[in-house]
Amino acid sequence: MSQDQLDQRIHDYILAHPEVLVQALQSLDQRQREAQLAEARKVLKARADDIFHDKQNPVGGNAQGNVTLVEFFDYNCPYCRVMAPIMEQAAADDPQLRIVYKEFPILGPDSVFAAKAALAAQNQSKYTAFHKALYGAKTRVTEAVVLKTAAEAGLDVERMKTDMQQPDIQTMIDRNAELAQALGITGTPGFIAGDQIFPGATDLATLKKLIEQARGEQE
C-alpha cells in the first residue's frame, strides 16, 4: 500500500468514525492536565515555605493550628464571595484550622485597590475584620466601596491610604501572582492544603474533606 493510499484510508476511517478523534483529543487533554498537575506539585514541594509560611501574608483561623488552608482570591470574584461564608464556617467548625490569605487581584484596578487596602489594614491589626467586611459589601468592590467599608470597619482611612503606597504591599501582590502562575492557578478562588491544589469554588463538605486529607498527611 502506498503512502497516499494509507493516508486516504486513515482519512476515510476518521470520517466514518469521528468518535476516535474525540477520544484521542480527550486522551491528549488528560495527559496534559496530569503533566501540569505533576509540575505544580513539584513547585508546591519546592516552595512550601512561600506557600504556607510567608510571614507577610495575613493569617486567619488559628494561627497555631495543626493544618493550613491557603486561598488565592479576588474581592470582585463572585465565586470567592460564595466561598467567604463557607471558609468562615470551616474555621468555626475546626478550631485547629489555620488559613493563609493570598491576595490575588486579577479582575482589574478595583481589585488591586481592594487588595492593597486589605494588606494595609494589617498595620492596624484589622485585616480579618476588613476582609470579611469587603465580602459583606454585596456589590462590586470599587475604590469608593473600599474606603466606605474601611471607615465602617473602624480603620483610620488616611493611615490606610498612606500605608497602601508602601513598596512591600505591591511586592507582596506581585509575589502572590508569580507563585500562583508557578502553581498553575490561573483563576480565583484557588485552594491549597497539604499536597493538593484545588481550583474553583466548592461546598463545605468538600472543603472539609480537603482539609482532613491534608491533616492526615501530617500524621
XYZ file of N, CA and C in Angstrom:
657
model
N 0.852 -1.198 0.000
C 0.000 0.000 0.000
C 0.890 1.251 0.000
N 0.606 2.170 -0.909
C 1.392 3.393 -0.986
C 1.022 4.314 0.187
N 1.854 5.326 0.423
C 1.575 6.285 1.495
C 0.286 7.031 1.226
N 0.043 7.367 -0.065
C -1.187 8.078 -0.411
C -2.423 7.235 -0.114
N -2.325 5.947 -0.414
C -3.461 5.053 -0.134
C -3.709 4.917 1.369
N -2.589 4.821 2.125
C -2.714 4.716 3.589
C -3.343 5.983 4.163
N -2.879 7.134 3.677
C -3.440 8.401 4.156
C -4.932 8.485 3.851
N -5.321 8.009 2.661
C -6.723 8.061 2.284
C -7.551 7.145 3.176
N -7.017 5.971 3.501
C -7.743 5.040 4.375
C -7.956 5.642 5.763
N -6.878 6.262 6.268
C -6.982 6.888 7.595
C -8.022 8.006 7.546
N -7.968 8.809 6.510
C -8.925 9.907 6.333
C -10.353 9.388 6.308
N -10.562 8.331 5.512
C -11.908 7.774 5.381
C -12.384 7.163 6.700
N -11.455 6.536 7.430
C -11.831 5.904 8.705
C -12.266 6.962 9.720
N -11.509 8.063 9.772
C -11.843 9.122 10.721
C -13.197 9.745 10.388
N -13.463 9.925 9.094
C -14.756 10.466 8.696
C -15.892 9.521 9.080
N -15.623 8.223 8.965
C -16.659 7.237 9.292
C -16.794 7.025 10.795
N -15.719 7.302 11.541
C -15.713 7.074 12.994
C -15.142 8.305 13.713
N -15.839 9.427 13.683
C -15.314 10.668 14.292
C -15.085 10.550 15.797
N -15.751 9.580 16.442
C -15.560 9.415 17.886
C -14.119 9.051 18.227
N -13.405 8.455 17.275
C -11.998 8.106 17.502
C -11.166 9.370 17.701
N -11.433 10.387 16.882
C -10.720 11.654 17.009
C -11.049 12.326 18.337
N -12.324 12.285 18.745
C -12.732 12.862 20.024
C -12.009 12.164 21.175
N -11.954 10.837 21.119
C -11.267 10.073 22.161
C -9.782 10.419 22.220
N -9.173 10.593 21.046
C -7.748 10.933 21.001
C -7.492 12.299 21.626
N -8.368 13.272 21.311
C -8.218 14.606 21.876
C -8.438 14.607 23.387
N -9.415 13.815 23.844
C -9.669 13.706 25.288
C -8.478 13.083 26.000
N -7.877 12.079 25.377
C -6.709 11.421 25.966
C -5.533 12.388 26.051
N -5.333 13.188 24.994
C -4.260 14.173 24.993
C -4.495 15.214 26.071
N -5.738 15.690 26.178
C -6.084 16.682 27.184
C -5.835 16.153 28.589
N -6.194 14.896 28.820
C -5.987 14.270 30.123
C -4.504 14.178 30.456
N -3.695 13.784 29.473
C -2.249 13.673 29.701
C -1.635 15.035 29.992
N -2.119 16.057 29.292
C -1.611 17.410 29.536
C -1.965 17.887 30.936
N -3.214 17.617 31.367
C -3.629 18.010 32.726
C -2.791 17.287 33.776
N -2.540 16.014 33.560
C -1.742 15.243 34.518
C -0.311 15.768 34.583
N 0.240 16.147 33.432
C 1.597 16.690 33.398
C 1.646 18.038 34.116
N 0.638 18.873 33.900
C 0.576 20.173 34.573
C 0.450 20.009 36.077
N -0.367 19.045 36.506
C -0.554 18.802 37.933
C 0.728 18.294 38.568
N 1.424 17.410 37.866
C 2.685 16.884 38.386
C 3.713 17.999 38.548
N 3.763 18.906 37.573
C 4.697 20.022 37.650
C 4.316 20.960 38.790
N 3.019 21.212 38.959
C 2.552 22.085 40.030
C 2.907 21.507 41.399
N 2.804 20.204 41.537
C 3.124 19.574 42.822
C 4.619 19.632 43.114
N 5.437 19.636 42.076
C 6.876 19.814 42.270
C 7.140 21.211 42.824
N 6.458 22.203 42.237
C 6.598 23.582 42.711
C 6.098 23.693 44.146
N 4.979 23.057 44.427
C 4.401 23.097 45.771
C 5.392 22.574 46.806
N 6.045 21.486 46.478
C 7.013 20.893 47.405
C 8.244 21.774 47.556
N 8.737 22.312 46.439
C 9.957 23.114 46.471
C 9.745 24.472 47.138
N 8.509 24.988 47.075
C 8.256 26.336 47.587
C 7.241 26.330 48.736
N 7.276 25.280 49.507
C 6.323 25.127 50.612
C 6.379 26.298 51.580
N 7.573 26.815 51.857
C 7.675 27.937 52.792
C 6.982 29.178 52.241
N 7.154 29.444 50.950
C 6.496 30.599 50.330
C 4.981 30.447 50.365
N 4.512 29.225 50.197
C 3.074 28.969 50.124
C 2.427 29.005 51.507
N 3.024 28.299 52.445
C 2.382 28.119 53.751
C 2.903 29.041 54.853
N 4.120 29.597 54.694
C 4.737 30.297 55.829
C 5.327 31.655 55.470
N 4.812 32.297 54.441
C 5.245 33.654 54.127
C 4.715 34.573 55.230
N 5.604 35.142 55.995
C 5.197 35.912 57.172
C 4.449 37.203 56.836
N 4.529 37.639 55.587
C 3.824 38.866 55.210
C 2.379 38.616 54.803
N 2.033 37.368 54.510
C 0.650 37.057 54.159
C -0.216 37.012 55.408
N -1.395 37.585 55.363
C -2.301 37.544 56.519
C -2.699 36.107 56.854
N -2.941 35.882 58.123
C -3.335 34.554 58.599
C -4.625 34.680 59.403
N -5.571 33.768 59.141
C -6.824 33.731 59.881
C -7.014 32.390 60.545
N -8.153 32.215 61.190
C -8.382 30.978 61.928
C -7.459 30.916 63.126
N -6.921 29.742 63.388
C -5.974 29.540 64.486
C -4.555 29.634 63.934
N -3.862 30.719 64.251
C -2.509 30.931 63.717
C -1.549 29.824 64.107
N -1.863 29.091 65.184
C -1.014 27.981 65.643
C -1.645 26.627 65.322
N -2.609 26.608 64.413
C -3.330 25.381 64.097
C -2.452 24.294 63.507
N -2.994 23.079 63.475
C -2.193 21.938 63.015
C -2.411 21.586 61.541
N -3.198 22.375 60.836
C -3.368 22.172 59.397
C -3.624 23.532 58.760
N -3.065 23.726 57.552
C -3.161 25.027 56.892
C -3.912 24.920 55.571
N -4.834 25.862 55.379
C -5.547 26.007 54.120
C -5.143 27.350 53.526
N -4.654 27.329 52.292
C -4.228 28.545 51.599
C -5.287 28.901 50.556
N -5.648 30.185 50.489
C -6.609 30.626 49.483
C -6.043 31.791 48.663
N -6.057 31.636 47.340
C -5.780 32.725 46.413
C -7.139 33.285 46.006
N -7.341 34.594 46.120
C -8.679 35.132 45.909
C -8.636 36.566 45.408
N -9.799 37.012 44.926
C -10.009 38.377 44.455
C -11.346 38.842 45.021
N -11.388 40.022 45.606
C -12.617 40.503 46.247
C -13.767 40.701 45.264
N -13.466 40.841 43.981
C -14.523 41.014 42.996
C -14.880 39.727 42.259
N -14.336 38.618 42.717
C -14.670 37.322 42.135
C -15.958 36.806 42.779
N -17.019 36.566 41.990
C -18.280 36.101 42.585
C -18.153 34.741 43.263
N -17.267 33.908 42.765
C -17.080 32.584 43.371
C -16.351 32.699 44.707
N -15.435 33.662 44.794
C -14.769 33.918 46.078
C -15.787 34.421 47.093
N -16.715 35.228 46.629
C -17.757 35.758 47.508
C -18.623 34.613 48.056
N -18.914 33.640 47.196
C -19.673 32.460 47.630
C -18.892 31.675 48.678
N -17.564 31.614 48.494
C -16.728 30.820 49.394
C -16.486 31.497 50.741
N -16.643 32.813 50.820
C -16.322 33.529 52.062
C -17.059 32.972 53.280
N -18.397 32.807 53.253
C -19.071 32.243 54.427
C -18.735 30.763 54.633
N -18.416 30.055 53.563
C -18.024 28.648 53.690
C -16.682 28.550 54.404
N -15.764 29.428 54.050
C -14.463 29.471 54.732
C -14.655 29.807 56.212
N -15.525 30.754 56.469
C -15.795 31.169 57.852
C -16.377 30.003 58.655
N -17.281 29.248 58.033
C -17.883 28.105 58.713
C -16.865 27.003 58.953
N -15.989 26.779 57.976
C -14.944 25.758 58.125
C -14.045 26.085 59.315
N -13.697 27.363 59.466
C -12.858 27.785 60.591
C -13.603 27.642 61.914
N -14.899 27.957 61.909
C -15.692 27.840 63.132
C -15.825 26.388 63.567
N -15.910 25.486 62.603
C -16.086 24.062 62.901
C -14.775 23.354 63.231
N -13.656 23.976 62.894
C -12.347 23.338 63.088
C -11.419 24.307 63.815
N -11.331 24.214 65.143
C -10.507 25.156 65.909
C -9.008 25.032 65.644
N -8.610 23.986 64.906
C -7.192 23.813 64.590
C -6.851 24.229 63.160
N -7.803 24.875 62.483
C -7.578 25.277 61.095
C -6.877 26.629 61.027
N -5.790 26.657 60.306
C -5.035 27.884 60.038
C -5.278 28.258 58.574
N -5.606 29.514 58.321
C -5.900 29.969 56.963
C -4.886 31.028 56.541
N -4.264 30.818 55.386
C -3.339 31.800 54.816
C -4.032 32.469 53.641
N -4.126 33.794 53.699
C -4.805 34.563 52.659
C -3.791 35.096 51.648
N -3.950 34.705 50.402
C -3.084 35.181 49.322
C -3.886 36.144 48.442
N -3.667 37.421 48.634
C -4.332 38.424 47.808
C -3.871 38.245 46.355
N -4.833 37.995 45.460
C -4.529 37.688 44.060
C -5.496 38.471 43.168
N -5.345 39.801 43.103
C -6.307 40.647 42.393
C -6.114 40.599 40.874
N -6.947 39.830 40.207
C -6.789 39.626 38.768
C -7.929 40.239 37.957
N -8.878 40.878 38.630
C -10.072 41.376 37.939
C -10.102 42.889 37.808
N -8.940 43.495 37.608
C -8.899 44.907 37.297
C -8.429 45.818 38.421
N -8.340 47.109 38.130
C -7.818 48.093 39.095
C -8.591 48.149 40.409
N -9.910 47.978 40.372
C -10.682 47.984 41.618
C -10.206 46.887 42.555
N -9.939 45.717 41.984
C -9.481 44.582 42.789
C -8.098 44.835 43.364
N -7.237 45.469 42.576
C -5.892 45.801 43.065
C -5.986 46.786 44.222
N -6.840 47.794 44.085
C -7.020 48.776 45.157
C -7.515 48.091 46.428
N -8.487 47.186 46.277
C -9.034 46.480 47.445
C -7.968 45.622 48.112
N -7.168 44.931 47.311
C -6.118 44.072 47.863
C -5.090 44.897 48.634
N -4.692 46.018 48.068
C -3.718 46.884 48.749
C -4.291 47.429 50.061
N -5.564 47.804 50.028
C -6.194 48.324 51.241
C -6.254 47.251 52.323
N -6.617 46.034 51.925
C -6.713 44.949 52.896
C -5.353 44.646 53.509
N -4.317 44.616 52.681
C -2.982 44.342 53.204
C -2.510 45.477 54.115
N -2.871 46.703 53.751
C -2.506 47.841 54.604
C -3.228 47.779 55.939
N -4.416 47.179 55.963
C -5.183 47.057 57.207
C -4.459 46.210 58.248
N -3.507 45.399 57.784
C -2.720 44.601 58.736
C -1.985 45.506 59.715
N -1.572 46.675 59.244
C -0.822 47.597 60.107
C -1.675 48.146 61.240
N -2.980 47.991 61.128
C -3.889 48.413 62.195
C -4.534 47.201 62.874
N -3.981 46.024 62.596
C -4.464 44.761 63.177
C -5.946 44.529 62.885
N -6.366 44.902 61.672
C -7.776 44.774 61.322
C -7.981 44.019 60.009
N -7.006 43.232 59.608
C -7.139 42.561 58.314
C -8.367 41.663 58.259
N -8.505 40.760 59.218
C -9.584 39.773 59.170
C -10.956 40.437 59.164
N -11.135 41.445 60.014
C -12.419 42.144 60.079
C -12.705 42.872 58.771
N -11.684 43.497 58.205
C -11.858 44.235 56.955
C -12.108 43.285 55.786
N -11.394 42.181 55.765
C -11.571 41.139 54.754
C -13.035 40.668 54.730
N -13.568 40.388 55.889
C -14.957 39.946 55.996
C -15.917 41.057 55.566
N -15.612 42.289 55.959
C -16.487 43.417 55.625
C -16.537 43.671 54.122
N -15.416 43.498 53.434
C -15.399 43.714 51.983
C -16.308 42.714 51.270
N -16.292 41.467 51.719
C -17.191 40.479 51.122
C -18.643 40.753 51.503
N -18.835 41.401 52.627
C -20.188 41.721 53.060
C -20.790 42.901 52.324
N -20.002 43.542 51.456
C -20.490 44.725 50.742
C -21.612 44.386 49.759
N -21.671 43.144 49.284
C -22.739 42.680 48.388
C -22.816 43.479 47.085
N -21.692 44.024 46.667
C -21.658 44.781 45.425
C -20.236 44.738 44.892
N -20.033 45.275 43.687
C -18.672 45.331 43.184
C -17.832 46.179 44.129
N -16.641 45.697 44.419
C -15.781 46.389 45.375
C -14.950 47.423 44.618
N -15.482 48.618 44.514
C -14.795 49.734 43.875
C -13.959 50.486 44.909
N -13.216 51.484 44.436
C -12.420 52.294 45.363
C -13.317 52.963 46.398
N -14.458 53.480 45.950
C -15.372 54.147 46.876
C -15.917 53.177 47.917
N -16.249 51.973 47.484
C -16.759 50.956 48.411
C -15.692 50.572 49.427
N -14.456 50.448 48.961
C -13.348 50.095 49.860
C -13.190 51.142 50.952
N -13.185 52.396 50.562
C -12.982 53.469 51.537
C -14.146 53.559 52.520
N -15.358 53.413 52.016
C -16.533 53.448 52.876
C -16.515 52.276 53.860
N -16.180 51.086 53.355
C -16.144 49.891 54.198
C -15.051 49.996 55.244
N -13.917 50.567 54.861
C -12.810 50.743 55.809
C -13.230 51.630 56.972
N -13.913 52.719 56.654
C -14.369 53.632 57.711
C -15.361 52.928 58.629
N -16.268 52.165 58.037
C -17.278 51.462 58.833
C -16.649 50.365 59.690
N -15.525 49.824 59.231
C -14.844 48.765 59.986
C -13.929 49.327 61.076
N -13.886 50.655 61.187
C -13.102 51.267 62.255
C -11.656 51.533 61.919
N -11.314 51.471 60.642
C -9.937 51.753 60.238
C -9.687 53.256 60.173
N -8.462 53.648 60.434
C -8.016 55.009 60.173
C -7.776 55.066 58.662
N -8.707 55.627 57.927
C -8.667 55.565 56.464
C -7.466 56.306 55.889
N -7.134 57.448 56.435
C -5.985 58.202 55.915
C -4.693 57.427 56.122
N -4.567 56.809 57.269
C -3.377 55.993 57.519
C -3.344 54.817 56.556
N -4.498 54.195 56.326
C -4.572 53.065 55.406
C -4.146 53.486 54.001
N -4.625 54.640 53.558
C -4.287 55.121 52.215
C -2.789 55.373 52.085
N -2.176 55.856 53.157
C -0.726 56.068 53.146
C 0.011 54.731 53.123
N -0.419 53.804 53.958
C 0.244 52.502 54.044
C 0.120 51.716 52.738
N -0.965 51.945 52.000
C -1.161 51.241 50.724
C -0.060 51.543 49.724
N 0.596 52.692 49.890
C 1.632 53.107 48.948
C 2.996 52.500 49.249
N 3.098 51.800 50.369
C 4.381 51.207 50.733
C 4.787 50.146 49.706
N 6.061 50.147 49.287
C 6.520 49.206 48.259
C 6.282 47.739 48.600
N 6.343 47.400 49.891
C 6.187 45.996 50.256
C 4.780 45.477 49.978
N 3.786 46.371 49.893
C 2.420 45.950 49.574
C 2.358 45.438 48.138
N 2.880 46.224 47.194
C 2.901 45.792 45.800
C 3.785 44.566 45.619
N 4.889 44.523 46.345
C 5.785 43.369 46.261
C 5.064 42.090 46.666
N 4.256 42.186 47.724
C 3.524 41.015 48.194
C 2.525 40.535 47.136
N 1.812 41.469 46.522
C 0.846 41.110 45.484
C 1.557 40.483 44.289
N 2.684 41.061 43.896
C 3.456 40.521 42.772
C 3.966 39.121 43.093
N 4.395 38.927 44.334
C 4.911 37.618 44.736
C 3.796 36.574 44.712
N 2.613 36.948 45.161
C 1.485 36.023 45.117
C 1.128 35.653 43.679
N 1.155 36.643 42.791
C 0.825 36.399 41.388
C 1.837 35.455 40.746
N 3.109 35.684 41.040
C 4.151 34.813 40.483
C 4.015 33.399 41.005
N 3.679 33.276 42.276
C 3.518 31.959 42.881
C 2.313 31.237 42.289
N 1.224 31.957 42.110
C 0.028 31.368 41.502
C 0.335 30.838 40.104
N 1.063 31.620 39.339
C 1.421 31.190 37.983
C 2.260 29.916 38.026
N 3.227 29.872 38.939
C 4.088 28.700 39.059
C 3.294 27.455 39.445
N 2.215 27.654 40.200
C 1.385 26.540 40.658
C 0.274 26.192 39.666
N 0.171 26.966 38.588
C -0.874 26.698 37.605
C -2.239 27.201 38.034
N -2.274 28.136 38.986
C -3.539 28.727 39.427
C -3.787 29.967 38.589
N -4.760 29.889 37.680
C -4.994 30.978 36.742
C -6.269 31.768 37.045
N -7.083 31.274 37.951
C -8.325 31.948 38.311
C -8.519 31.932 39.809
N -9.632 32.505 40.235
C -9.941 32.538 41.663
C -11.330 31.947 41.899
N -11.539 31.347 43.067
C -10.531 31.100 44.092
C -9.671 29.886 43.741
N -8.531 29.804 44.395
C -7.674 28.627 44.285
C -7.227 28.236 45.675
N -7.347 26.955 45.998
C -7.022 26.483 47.350
C -5.862 25.498 47.335
N -5.086 25.534 48.410
C -4.016 24.561 48.613
C -4.101 24.063 50.041
N -4.032 22.742 50.189
C -3.974 22.120 51.516
C -3.136 20.861 51.370
N -2.108 20.735 52.192
C -1.226 19.584 52.052
C -0.572 19.608 50.692
N -0.680 18.491 49.953
C -0.102 18.444 48.609
C -1.173 18.557 47.531
N -2.354 19.058 47.926
C -3.471 19.170 46.990
C -3.677 20.620 46.545
N -3.853 20.793 45.234
C -4.202 22.084 44.661
C -5.625 21.955 44.132
N -6.528 22.785 44.656
C -7.946 22.651 44.321
C -8.428 23.971 43.720
N -8.666 24.004 42.395
C -9.135 25.234 41.768
C -10.646 25.370 41.819
N -11.118 26.589 42.052
C -12.548 26.850 41.966
C -13.283 26.744 43.288
N -14.544 27.176 43.245
C -15.405 27.126 44.425
C -15.883 25.703 44.675
N -16.265 25.430 45.910
C -16.773 24.109 46.269
C -17.721 24.257 47.451
N -18.242 23.128 47.917
C -19.134 23.188 49.070
C -18.359 22.919 50.354
N -19.037 23.094 51.494
C -18.378 22.955 52.787
C -17.855 21.539 53.000
N -18.632 20.539 52.620
C -18.225 19.154 52.839
C -16.941 18.824 52.078
N -16.848 19.281 50.837
C -15.653 19.016 50.031
C -14.447 19.751 50.597
N -14.673 20.990 51.038
C -13.578 21.757 51.621
C -13.063 21.080 52.884
N -13.974 20.603 53.709
C -13.560 19.906 54.933
C -12.794 18.624 54.611
N -13.202 17.926 53.567
C -12.505 16.709 53.157
C -11.083 17.035 52.730
N -10.912 18.128 51.991
C -9.589 18.561 51.565
C -8.711 18.868 52.777
N -9.291 19.533 53.767
C -8.557 19.882 54.984
C -8.162 18.627 55.767
N -9.072 17.679 55.893
C -8.786 16.453 56.636
C -7.737 15.603 55.938
N -7.752 15.593 54.613
C -6.716 14.880 53.876
C -5.347 15.475 54.159
N -5.294 16.800 54.185
C -4.026 17.481 54.485
C -3.562 17.180 55.903
N -4.508 17.145 56.826
C -4.159 16.836 58.222
C -3.637 15.405 58.337
N -4.251 14.497 57.601
C -3.811 13.108 57.616
C -2.407 12.925 57.087
N -2.026 13.751 56.097
C -0.681 13.659 55.527
C 0.392 14.032 56.536
N 0.015 14.841 57.536
C 0.995 15.312 58.520
C 1.146 14.332 59.678
N 0.250 13.372 59.790
C 0.304 12.458 60.941
C 1.251 11.297 60.691
